[in-house]
Short mmCIF file of C-alpha atoms in Angstrom, two decimals:
data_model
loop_
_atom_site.label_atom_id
_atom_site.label_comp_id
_atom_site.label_asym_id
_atom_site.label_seq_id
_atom_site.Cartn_x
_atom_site.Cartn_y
_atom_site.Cartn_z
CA UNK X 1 0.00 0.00 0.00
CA UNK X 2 1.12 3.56 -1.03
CA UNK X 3 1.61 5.50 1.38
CA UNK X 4 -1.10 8.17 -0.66
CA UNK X 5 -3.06 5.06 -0.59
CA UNK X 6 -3.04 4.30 3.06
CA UNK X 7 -3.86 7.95 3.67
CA UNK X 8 -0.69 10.12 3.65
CA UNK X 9 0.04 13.21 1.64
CA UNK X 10 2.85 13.57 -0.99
CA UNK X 11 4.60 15.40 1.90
CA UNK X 12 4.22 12.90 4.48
CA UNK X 13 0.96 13.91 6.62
CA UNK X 14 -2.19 11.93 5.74
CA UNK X 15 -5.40 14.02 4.31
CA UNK X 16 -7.71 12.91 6.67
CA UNK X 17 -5.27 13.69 9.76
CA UNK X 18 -5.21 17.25 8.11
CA UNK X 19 -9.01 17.02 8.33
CA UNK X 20 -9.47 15.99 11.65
CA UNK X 21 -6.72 18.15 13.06
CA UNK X 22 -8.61 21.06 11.12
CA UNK X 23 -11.80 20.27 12.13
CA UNK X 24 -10.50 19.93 15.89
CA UNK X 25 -8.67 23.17 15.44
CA UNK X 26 -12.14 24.41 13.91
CA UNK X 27 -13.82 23.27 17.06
CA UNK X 28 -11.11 24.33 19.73
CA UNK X 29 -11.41 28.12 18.27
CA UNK X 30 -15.18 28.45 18.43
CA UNK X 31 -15.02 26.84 21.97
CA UNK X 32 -12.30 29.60 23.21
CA UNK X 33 -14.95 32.29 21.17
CA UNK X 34 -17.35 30.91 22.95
CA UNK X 35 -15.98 31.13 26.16
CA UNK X 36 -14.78 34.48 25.91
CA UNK X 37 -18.15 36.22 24.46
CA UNK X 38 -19.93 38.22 27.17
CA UNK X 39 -23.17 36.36 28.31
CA UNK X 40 -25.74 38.20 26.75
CA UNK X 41 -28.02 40.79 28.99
CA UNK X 42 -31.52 39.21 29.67
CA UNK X 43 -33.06 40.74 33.04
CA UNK X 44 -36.83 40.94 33.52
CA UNK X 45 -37.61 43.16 36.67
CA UNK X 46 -40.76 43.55 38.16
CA UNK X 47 -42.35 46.15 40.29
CA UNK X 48 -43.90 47.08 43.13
CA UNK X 49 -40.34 47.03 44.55
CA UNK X 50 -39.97 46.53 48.16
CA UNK X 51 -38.52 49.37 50.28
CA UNK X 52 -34.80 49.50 50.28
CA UNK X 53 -31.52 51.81 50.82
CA UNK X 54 -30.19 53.05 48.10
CA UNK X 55 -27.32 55.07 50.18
CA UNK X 56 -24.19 53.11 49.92
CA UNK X 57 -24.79 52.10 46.44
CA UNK X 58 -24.90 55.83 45.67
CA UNK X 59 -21.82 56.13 47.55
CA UNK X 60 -19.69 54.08 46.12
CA UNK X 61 -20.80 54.99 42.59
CA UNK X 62 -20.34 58.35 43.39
CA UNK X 63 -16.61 57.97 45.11
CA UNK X 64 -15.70 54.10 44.84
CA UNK X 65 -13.42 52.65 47.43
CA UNK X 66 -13.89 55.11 49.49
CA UNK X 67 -15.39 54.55 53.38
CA UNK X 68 -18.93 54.46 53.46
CA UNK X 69 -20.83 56.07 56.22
CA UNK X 70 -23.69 54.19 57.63
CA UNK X 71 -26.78 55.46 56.69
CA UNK X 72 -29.20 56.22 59.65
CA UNK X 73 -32.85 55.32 57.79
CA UNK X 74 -34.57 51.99 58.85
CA UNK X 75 -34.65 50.84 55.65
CA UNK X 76 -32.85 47.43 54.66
CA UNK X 77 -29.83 47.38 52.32
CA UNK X 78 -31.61 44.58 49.98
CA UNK X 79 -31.21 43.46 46.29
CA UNK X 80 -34.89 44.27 44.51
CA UNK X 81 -36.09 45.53 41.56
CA UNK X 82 -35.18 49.47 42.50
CA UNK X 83 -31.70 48.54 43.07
CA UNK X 84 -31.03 46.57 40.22
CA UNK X 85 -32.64 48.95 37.84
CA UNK X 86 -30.04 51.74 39.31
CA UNK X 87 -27.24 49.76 39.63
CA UNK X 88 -27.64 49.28 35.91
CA UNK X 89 -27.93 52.47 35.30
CA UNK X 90 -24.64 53.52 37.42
CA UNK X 91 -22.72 50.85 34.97
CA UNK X 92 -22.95 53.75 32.19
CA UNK X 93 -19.38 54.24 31.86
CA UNK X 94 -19.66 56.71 28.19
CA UNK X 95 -23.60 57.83 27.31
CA UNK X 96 -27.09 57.14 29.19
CA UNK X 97 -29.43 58.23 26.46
CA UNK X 98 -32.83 58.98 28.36
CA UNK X 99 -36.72 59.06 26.99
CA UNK X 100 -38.69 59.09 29.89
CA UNK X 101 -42.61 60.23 30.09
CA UNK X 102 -42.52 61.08 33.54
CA UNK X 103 -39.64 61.29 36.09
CA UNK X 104 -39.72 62.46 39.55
CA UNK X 105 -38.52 59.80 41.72
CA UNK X 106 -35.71 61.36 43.85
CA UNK X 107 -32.87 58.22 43.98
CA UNK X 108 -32.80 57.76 40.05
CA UNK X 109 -32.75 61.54 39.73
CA UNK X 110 -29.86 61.46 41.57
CA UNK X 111 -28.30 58.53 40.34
CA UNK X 112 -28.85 60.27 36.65
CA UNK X 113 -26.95 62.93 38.37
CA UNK X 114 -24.18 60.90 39.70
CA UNK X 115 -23.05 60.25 35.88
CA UNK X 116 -23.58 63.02 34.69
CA UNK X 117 -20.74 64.36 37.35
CA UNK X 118 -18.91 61.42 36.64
CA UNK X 119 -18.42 62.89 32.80
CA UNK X 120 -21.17 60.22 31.11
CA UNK X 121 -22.91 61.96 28.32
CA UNK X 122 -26.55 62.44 29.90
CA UNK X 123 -29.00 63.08 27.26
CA UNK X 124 -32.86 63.23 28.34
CA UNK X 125 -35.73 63.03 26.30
CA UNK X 126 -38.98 63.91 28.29
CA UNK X 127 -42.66 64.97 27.84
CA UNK X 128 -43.55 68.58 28.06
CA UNK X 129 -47.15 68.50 29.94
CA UNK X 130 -45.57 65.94 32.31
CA UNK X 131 -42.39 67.28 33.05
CA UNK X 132 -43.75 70.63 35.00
CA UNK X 133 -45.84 69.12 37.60
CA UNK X 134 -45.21 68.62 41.31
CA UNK X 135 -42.12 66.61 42.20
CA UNK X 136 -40.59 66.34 38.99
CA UNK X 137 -36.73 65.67 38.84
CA UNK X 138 -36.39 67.32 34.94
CA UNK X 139 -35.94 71.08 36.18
CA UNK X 140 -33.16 69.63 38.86
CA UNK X 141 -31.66 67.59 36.17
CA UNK X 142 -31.56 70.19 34.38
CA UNK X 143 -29.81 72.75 36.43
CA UNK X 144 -27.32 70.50 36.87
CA UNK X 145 -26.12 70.56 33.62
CA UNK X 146 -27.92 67.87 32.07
CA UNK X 147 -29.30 68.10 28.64
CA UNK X 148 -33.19 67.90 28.64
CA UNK X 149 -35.35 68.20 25.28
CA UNK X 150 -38.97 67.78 25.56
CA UNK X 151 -41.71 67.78 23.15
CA UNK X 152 -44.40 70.40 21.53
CA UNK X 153 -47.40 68.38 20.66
CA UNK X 154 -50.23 67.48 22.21
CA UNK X 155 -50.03 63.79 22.14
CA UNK X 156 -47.66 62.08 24.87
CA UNK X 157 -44.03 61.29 25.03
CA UNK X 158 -44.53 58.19 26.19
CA UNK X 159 -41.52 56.00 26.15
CA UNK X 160 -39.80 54.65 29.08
CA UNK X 161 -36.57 54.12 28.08
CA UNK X 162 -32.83 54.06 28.84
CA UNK X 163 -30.00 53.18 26.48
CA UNK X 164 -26.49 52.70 28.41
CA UNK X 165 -23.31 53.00 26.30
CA UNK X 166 -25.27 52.61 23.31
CA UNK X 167 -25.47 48.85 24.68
CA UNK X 168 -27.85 47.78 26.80
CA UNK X 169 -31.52 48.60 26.53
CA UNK X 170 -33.74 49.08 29.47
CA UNK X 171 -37.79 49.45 28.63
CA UNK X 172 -40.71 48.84 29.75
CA UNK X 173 -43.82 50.02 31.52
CA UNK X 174 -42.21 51.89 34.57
CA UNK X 175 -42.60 55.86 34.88
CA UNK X 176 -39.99 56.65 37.16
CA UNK X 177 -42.14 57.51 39.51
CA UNK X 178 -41.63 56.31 43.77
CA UNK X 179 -45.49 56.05 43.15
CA UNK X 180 -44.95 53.51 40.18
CA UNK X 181 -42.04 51.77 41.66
CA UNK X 182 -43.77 51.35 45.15
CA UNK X 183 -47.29 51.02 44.58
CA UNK X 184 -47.72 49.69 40.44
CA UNK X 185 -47.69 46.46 38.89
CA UNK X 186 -44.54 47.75 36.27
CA UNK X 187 -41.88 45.42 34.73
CA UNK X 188 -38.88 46.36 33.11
CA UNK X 189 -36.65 44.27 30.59
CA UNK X 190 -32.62 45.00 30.31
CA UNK X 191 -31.38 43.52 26.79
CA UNK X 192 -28.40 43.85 25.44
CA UNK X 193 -29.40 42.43 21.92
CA UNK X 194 -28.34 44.40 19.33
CA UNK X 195 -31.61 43.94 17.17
CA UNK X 196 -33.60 45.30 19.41
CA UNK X 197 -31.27 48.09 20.70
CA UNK X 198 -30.13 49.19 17.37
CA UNK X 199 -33.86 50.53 16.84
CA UNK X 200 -34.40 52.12 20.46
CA UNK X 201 -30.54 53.68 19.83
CA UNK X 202 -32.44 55.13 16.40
CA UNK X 203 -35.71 56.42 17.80
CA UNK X 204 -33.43 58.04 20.54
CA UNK X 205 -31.69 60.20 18.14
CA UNK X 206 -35.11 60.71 15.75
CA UNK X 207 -36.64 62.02 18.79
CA UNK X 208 -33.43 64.18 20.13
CA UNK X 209 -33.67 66.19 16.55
CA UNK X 210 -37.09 66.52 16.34
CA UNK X 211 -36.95 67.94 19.89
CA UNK X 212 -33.83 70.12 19.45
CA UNK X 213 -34.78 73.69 20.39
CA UNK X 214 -34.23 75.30 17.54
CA UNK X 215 -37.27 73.80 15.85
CA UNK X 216 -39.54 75.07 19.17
CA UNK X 217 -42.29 77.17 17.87
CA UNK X 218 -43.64 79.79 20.05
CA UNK X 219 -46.73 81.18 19.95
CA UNK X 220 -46.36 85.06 18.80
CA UNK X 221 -47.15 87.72 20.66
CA UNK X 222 -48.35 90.75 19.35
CA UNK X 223 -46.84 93.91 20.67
CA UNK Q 1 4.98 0.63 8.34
CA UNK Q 2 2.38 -1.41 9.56
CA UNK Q 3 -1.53 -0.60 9.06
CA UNK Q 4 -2.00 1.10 12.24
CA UNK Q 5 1.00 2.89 12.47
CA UNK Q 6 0.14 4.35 8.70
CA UNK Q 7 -3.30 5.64 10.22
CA UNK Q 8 -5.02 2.52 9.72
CA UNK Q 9 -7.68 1.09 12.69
CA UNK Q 10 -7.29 -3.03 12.70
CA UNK Q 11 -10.94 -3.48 11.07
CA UNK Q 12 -8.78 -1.72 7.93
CA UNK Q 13 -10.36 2.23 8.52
CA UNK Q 14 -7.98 4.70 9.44
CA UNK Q 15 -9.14 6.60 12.74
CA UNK Q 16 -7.78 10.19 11.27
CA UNK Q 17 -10.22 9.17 8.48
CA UNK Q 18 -13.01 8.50 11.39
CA UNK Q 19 -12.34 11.12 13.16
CA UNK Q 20 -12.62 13.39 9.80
CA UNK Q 21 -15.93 11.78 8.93
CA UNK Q 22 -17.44 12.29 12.49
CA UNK Q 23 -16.47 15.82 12.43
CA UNK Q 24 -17.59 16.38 8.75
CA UNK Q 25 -20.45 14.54 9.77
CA UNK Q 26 -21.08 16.62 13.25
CA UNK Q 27 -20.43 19.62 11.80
CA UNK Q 28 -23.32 19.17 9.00
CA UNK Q 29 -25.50 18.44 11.70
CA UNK Q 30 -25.13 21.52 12.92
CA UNK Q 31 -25.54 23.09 9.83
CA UNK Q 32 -29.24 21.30 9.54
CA UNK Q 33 -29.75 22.32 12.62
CA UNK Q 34 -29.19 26.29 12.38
CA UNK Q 35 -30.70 26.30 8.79
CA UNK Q 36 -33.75 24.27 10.44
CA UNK Q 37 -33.96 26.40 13.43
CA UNK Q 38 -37.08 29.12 13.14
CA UNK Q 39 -35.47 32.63 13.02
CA UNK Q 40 -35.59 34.43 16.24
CA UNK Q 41 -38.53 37.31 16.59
CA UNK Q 42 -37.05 40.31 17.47
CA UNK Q 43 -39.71 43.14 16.55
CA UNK Q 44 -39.75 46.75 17.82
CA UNK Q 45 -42.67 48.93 16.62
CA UNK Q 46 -43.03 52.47 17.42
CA UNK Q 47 -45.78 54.52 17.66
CA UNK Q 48 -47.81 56.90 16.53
CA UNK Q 49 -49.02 54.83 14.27
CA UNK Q 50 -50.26 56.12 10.41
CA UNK Q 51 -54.26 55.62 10.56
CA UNK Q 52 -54.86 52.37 8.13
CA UNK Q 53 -57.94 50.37 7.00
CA UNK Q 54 -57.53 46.92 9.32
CA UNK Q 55 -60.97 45.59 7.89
CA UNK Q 56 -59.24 43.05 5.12
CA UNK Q 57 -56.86 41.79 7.77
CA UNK Q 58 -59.41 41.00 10.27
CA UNK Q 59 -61.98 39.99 7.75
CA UNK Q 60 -58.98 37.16 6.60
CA UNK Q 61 -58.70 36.33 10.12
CA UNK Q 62 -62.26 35.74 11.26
CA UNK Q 63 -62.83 33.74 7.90
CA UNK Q 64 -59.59 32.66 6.31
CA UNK Q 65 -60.00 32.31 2.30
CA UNK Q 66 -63.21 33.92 2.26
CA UNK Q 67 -63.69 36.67 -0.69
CA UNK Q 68 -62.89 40.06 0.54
CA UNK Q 69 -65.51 42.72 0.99
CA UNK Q 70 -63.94 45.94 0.16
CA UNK Q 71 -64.57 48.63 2.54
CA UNK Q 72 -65.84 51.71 1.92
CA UNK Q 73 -63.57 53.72 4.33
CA UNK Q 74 -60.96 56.14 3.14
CA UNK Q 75 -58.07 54.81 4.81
CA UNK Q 76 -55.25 53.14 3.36
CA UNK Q 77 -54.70 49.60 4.11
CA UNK Q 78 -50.96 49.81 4.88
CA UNK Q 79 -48.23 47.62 6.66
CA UNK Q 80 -48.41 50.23 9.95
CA UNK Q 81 -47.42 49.58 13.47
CA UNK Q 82 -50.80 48.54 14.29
CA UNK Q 83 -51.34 46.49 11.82
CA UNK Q 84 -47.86 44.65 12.45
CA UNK Q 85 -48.95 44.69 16.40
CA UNK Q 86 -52.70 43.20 15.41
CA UNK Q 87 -51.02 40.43 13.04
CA UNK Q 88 -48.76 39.55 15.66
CA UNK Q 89 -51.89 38.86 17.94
CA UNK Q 90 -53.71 36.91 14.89
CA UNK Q 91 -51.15 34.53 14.87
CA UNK Q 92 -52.15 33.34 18.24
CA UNK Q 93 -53.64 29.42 17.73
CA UNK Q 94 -53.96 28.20 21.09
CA UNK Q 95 -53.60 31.44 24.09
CA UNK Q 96 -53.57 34.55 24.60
CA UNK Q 97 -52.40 35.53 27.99
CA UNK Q 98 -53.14 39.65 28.06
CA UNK Q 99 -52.09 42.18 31.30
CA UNK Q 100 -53.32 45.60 29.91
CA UNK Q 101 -54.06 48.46 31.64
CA UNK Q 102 -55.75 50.94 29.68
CA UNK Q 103 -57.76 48.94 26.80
CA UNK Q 104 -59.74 51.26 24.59
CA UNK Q 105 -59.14 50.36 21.47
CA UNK Q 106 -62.06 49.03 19.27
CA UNK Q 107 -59.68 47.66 16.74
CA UNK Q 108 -57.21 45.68 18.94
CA UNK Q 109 -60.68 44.58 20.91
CA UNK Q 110 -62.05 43.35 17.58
CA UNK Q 111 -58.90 41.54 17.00
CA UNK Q 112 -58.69 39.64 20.89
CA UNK Q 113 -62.82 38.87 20.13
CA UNK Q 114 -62.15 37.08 17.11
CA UNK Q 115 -59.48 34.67 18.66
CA UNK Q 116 -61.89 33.81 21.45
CA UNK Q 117 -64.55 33.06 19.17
CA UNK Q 118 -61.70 31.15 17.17
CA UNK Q 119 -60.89 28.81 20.08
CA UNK Q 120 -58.13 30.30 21.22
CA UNK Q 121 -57.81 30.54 25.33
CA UNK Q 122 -58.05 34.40 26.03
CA UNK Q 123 -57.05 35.06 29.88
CA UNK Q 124 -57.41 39.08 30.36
CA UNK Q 125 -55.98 40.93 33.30
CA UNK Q 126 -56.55 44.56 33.51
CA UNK Q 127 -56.76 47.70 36.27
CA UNK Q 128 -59.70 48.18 38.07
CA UNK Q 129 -59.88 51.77 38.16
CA UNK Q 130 -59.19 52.16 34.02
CA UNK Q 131 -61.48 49.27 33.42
CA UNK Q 132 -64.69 51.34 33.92
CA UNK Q 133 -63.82 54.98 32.16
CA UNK Q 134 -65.63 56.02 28.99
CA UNK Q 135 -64.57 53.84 25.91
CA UNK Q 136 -63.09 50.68 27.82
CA UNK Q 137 -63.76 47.67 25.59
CA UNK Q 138 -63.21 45.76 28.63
CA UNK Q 139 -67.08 45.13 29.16
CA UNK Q 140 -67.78 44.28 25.60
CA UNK Q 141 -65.05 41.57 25.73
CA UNK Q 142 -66.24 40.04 29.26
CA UNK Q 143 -69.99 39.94 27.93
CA UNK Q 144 -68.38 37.85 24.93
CA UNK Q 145 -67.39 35.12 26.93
CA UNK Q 146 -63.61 36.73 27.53
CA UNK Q 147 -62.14 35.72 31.08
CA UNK Q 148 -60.97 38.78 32.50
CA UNK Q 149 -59.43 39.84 36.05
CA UNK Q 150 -58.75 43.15 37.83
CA UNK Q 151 -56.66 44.16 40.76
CA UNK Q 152 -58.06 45.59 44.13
CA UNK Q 153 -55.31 47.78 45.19
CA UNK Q 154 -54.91 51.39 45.10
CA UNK Q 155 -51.60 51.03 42.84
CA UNK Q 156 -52.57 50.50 39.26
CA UNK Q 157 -51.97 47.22 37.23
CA UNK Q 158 -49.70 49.34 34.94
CA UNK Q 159 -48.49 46.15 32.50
CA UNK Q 160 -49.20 46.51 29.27
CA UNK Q 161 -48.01 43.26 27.41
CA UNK Q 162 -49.74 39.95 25.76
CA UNK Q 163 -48.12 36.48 25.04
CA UNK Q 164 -48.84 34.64 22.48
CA UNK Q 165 -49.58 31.08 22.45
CA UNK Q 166 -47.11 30.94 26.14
CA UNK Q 167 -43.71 31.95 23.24
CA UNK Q 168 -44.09 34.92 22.14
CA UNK Q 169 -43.90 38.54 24.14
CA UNK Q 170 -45.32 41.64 23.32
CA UNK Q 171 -44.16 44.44 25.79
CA UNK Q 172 -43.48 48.20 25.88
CA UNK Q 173 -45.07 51.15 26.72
CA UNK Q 174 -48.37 51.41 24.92
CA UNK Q 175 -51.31 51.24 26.69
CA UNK Q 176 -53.98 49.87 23.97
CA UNK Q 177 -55.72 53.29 23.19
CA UNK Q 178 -56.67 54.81 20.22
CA UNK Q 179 -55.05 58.14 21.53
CA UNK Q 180 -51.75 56.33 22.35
CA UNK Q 181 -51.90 54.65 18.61
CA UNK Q 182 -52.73 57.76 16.64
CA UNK Q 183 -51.72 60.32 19.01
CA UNK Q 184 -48.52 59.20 21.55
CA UNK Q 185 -44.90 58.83 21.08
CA UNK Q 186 -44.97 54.87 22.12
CA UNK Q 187 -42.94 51.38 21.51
CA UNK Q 188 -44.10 47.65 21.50
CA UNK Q 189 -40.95 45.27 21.35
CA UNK Q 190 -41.91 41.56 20.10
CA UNK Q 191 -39.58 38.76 21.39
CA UNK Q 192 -39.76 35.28 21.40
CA UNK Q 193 -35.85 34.77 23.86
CA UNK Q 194 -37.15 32.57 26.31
CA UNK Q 195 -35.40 34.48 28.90
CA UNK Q 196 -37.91 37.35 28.84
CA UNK Q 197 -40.39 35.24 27.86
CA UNK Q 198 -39.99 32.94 31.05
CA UNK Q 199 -40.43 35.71 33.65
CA UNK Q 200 -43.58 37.32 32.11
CA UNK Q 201 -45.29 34.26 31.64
CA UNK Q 202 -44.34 33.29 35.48
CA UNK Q 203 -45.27 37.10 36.60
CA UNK Q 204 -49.09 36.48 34.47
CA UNK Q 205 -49.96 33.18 36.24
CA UNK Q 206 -48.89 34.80 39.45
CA UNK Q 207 -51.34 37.97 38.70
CA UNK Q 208 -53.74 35.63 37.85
CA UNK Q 209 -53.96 33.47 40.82
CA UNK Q 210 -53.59 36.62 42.87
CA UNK Q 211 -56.32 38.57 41.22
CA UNK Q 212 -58.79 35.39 41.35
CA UNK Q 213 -62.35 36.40 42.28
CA UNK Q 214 -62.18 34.11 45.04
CA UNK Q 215 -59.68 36.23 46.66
CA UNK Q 216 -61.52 39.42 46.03
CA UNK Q 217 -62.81 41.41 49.19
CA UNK Q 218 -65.67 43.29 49.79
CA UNK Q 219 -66.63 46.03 52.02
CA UNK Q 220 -69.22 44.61 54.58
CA UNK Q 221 -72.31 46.02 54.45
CA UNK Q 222 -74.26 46.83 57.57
CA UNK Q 223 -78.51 45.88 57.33
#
């Protein structure tokens, strides 16, 4: 038998080793890719949230490492819906892009804050009938620096949504409102799968040019 | 060189050559199996929606193969955001689990009536203090037969999604109104990743049980 015959090349390795050490190198690489992809972002949160302390998770976003003081309120330090939703939030590291109906719950104000001081790009989208009543966080936000755009028509802005780093996607029914966070039935779903963020990355910036101010139309007023 | 040591297994097949074919052979598999495999939904519609004639999609739905009746109305029939969001919910054949809170909407009401009366197992969960305003379709779709149950708390029942046939979510921000079709900025994403499936479907049946007439309290009323 030849040694073509009995499998080996011209050069002295047989075909089907080639093959097989191919197909295992194949194999080995998309194992190691495997591996090493991020697991993708699927989190379903669901509100009322119970009562918790949002201090030193505040604190250590806002100077990490550094001592934190004990907060004196009753409430627990516990892991619910309220504190995941902001710790996702406070993993923004470049851009939290922000279209939010209504918005006047005090610890994601200031968690929106937190970034914004920490140099993220804060952009917020908002509704303009909504974003003048009592307790709303928009004009604080707004002092502070942050961008805020709202809209002119009579018709809602609706959405509830954040976009962090252009990556992750976080929806859903929740007004961030303490009333809808302690009190609603709300949920809120955290993707990071680019089909559905590329779209909620593009409505964001549809939105944030319709809204820019220079297209505001004011009513005239006659001298 | 004897057999073996040329590559050659003692029944006379070389194991490189096996180990080739079994990859070869694995890897097709896989191939099968991906090109098998039903693409993943991943829908996001965004609203307002254009106003469009639903009348020929409905019609096909209620009696599939039927002629067409053309209808006299002006509006366009039109691949819109409703119409993609009332197609989704045609394509229910065996449940329809729904947690809205505001349900207005004569169109999407025509569309949930018509799978009921097609066999398909409607469960409806809704708020108790949106349920009775002006326009809800919520009593037209209870006096057709339509299960439906409603919180008791002072919170509201603030959801606003539907699964479809226990695989497919519908979720966003869109409370099923007319004036949040035509009028609101609003989105619906449409998923079927189990991992946001799973949780919604678990958080329904947990509504469901919890908002069970049985459980339902009234105030006592003194002779």
């Amino acid at each position: 038998m030849s040694p073509v015959s009995c499998g080996m090349s011209p050069g002295g390795l047989p075909p089907a080793s080639l093959l097989a050490v191919a197909a295992a190198a194949a194999l080995a690489v998309a194992a190691v890719a495997a591996w090493r992809r991020p697991r993708p972002v699927r989190e379903v949160l669901f509100f009322p949230s119970r009562p918790c302390c949002l201090e030193a998770l505040l604190a250590e976003a806002a100077a990490p490492g550094a001592p934190a003081r004990p907060c004196p309120c009753p409430l627990p330090r516990a892991d619910t819906s309220l504190s995941r939703l902001v710790r996702r939030l406070l993993s923004a590291r470049r851009s939290l892009d922000l279209c939010i109906f209504s918005f006047s719950c005090p610890q994601l104000a200031r968690a929106v804050h937190l970034l914004h001081r920490r140099g993220v790009r804060v952009r917020l989208v908002t509704d303009a009938q909504y974003m003048g009543l009592h307790g709303s966080q928009i004009g604080r936000l707004r002092h502070a620096g942050i961008q805020v755009r709202h809209d002119q028509h009579s018709g809602y802005m609706h959405h509830k949504f954040a976009i962090v780093d252009r990556r992750v996607l976080i929806t859903g029914s929740l007004n961030w409102t303490t009333q809808a966070i302690q009190s609603n039935r709300e949920n809120v779903l955290v993707v990071d799968d680019a089909a559905c963020v590329k779209p909620f990355l593009d409505e964001f910036e549809r939105i944030w040019e319709e809204y820019n101010p220079a297209n505001y139309s004011f009513p005239k007023v006659s001298n």
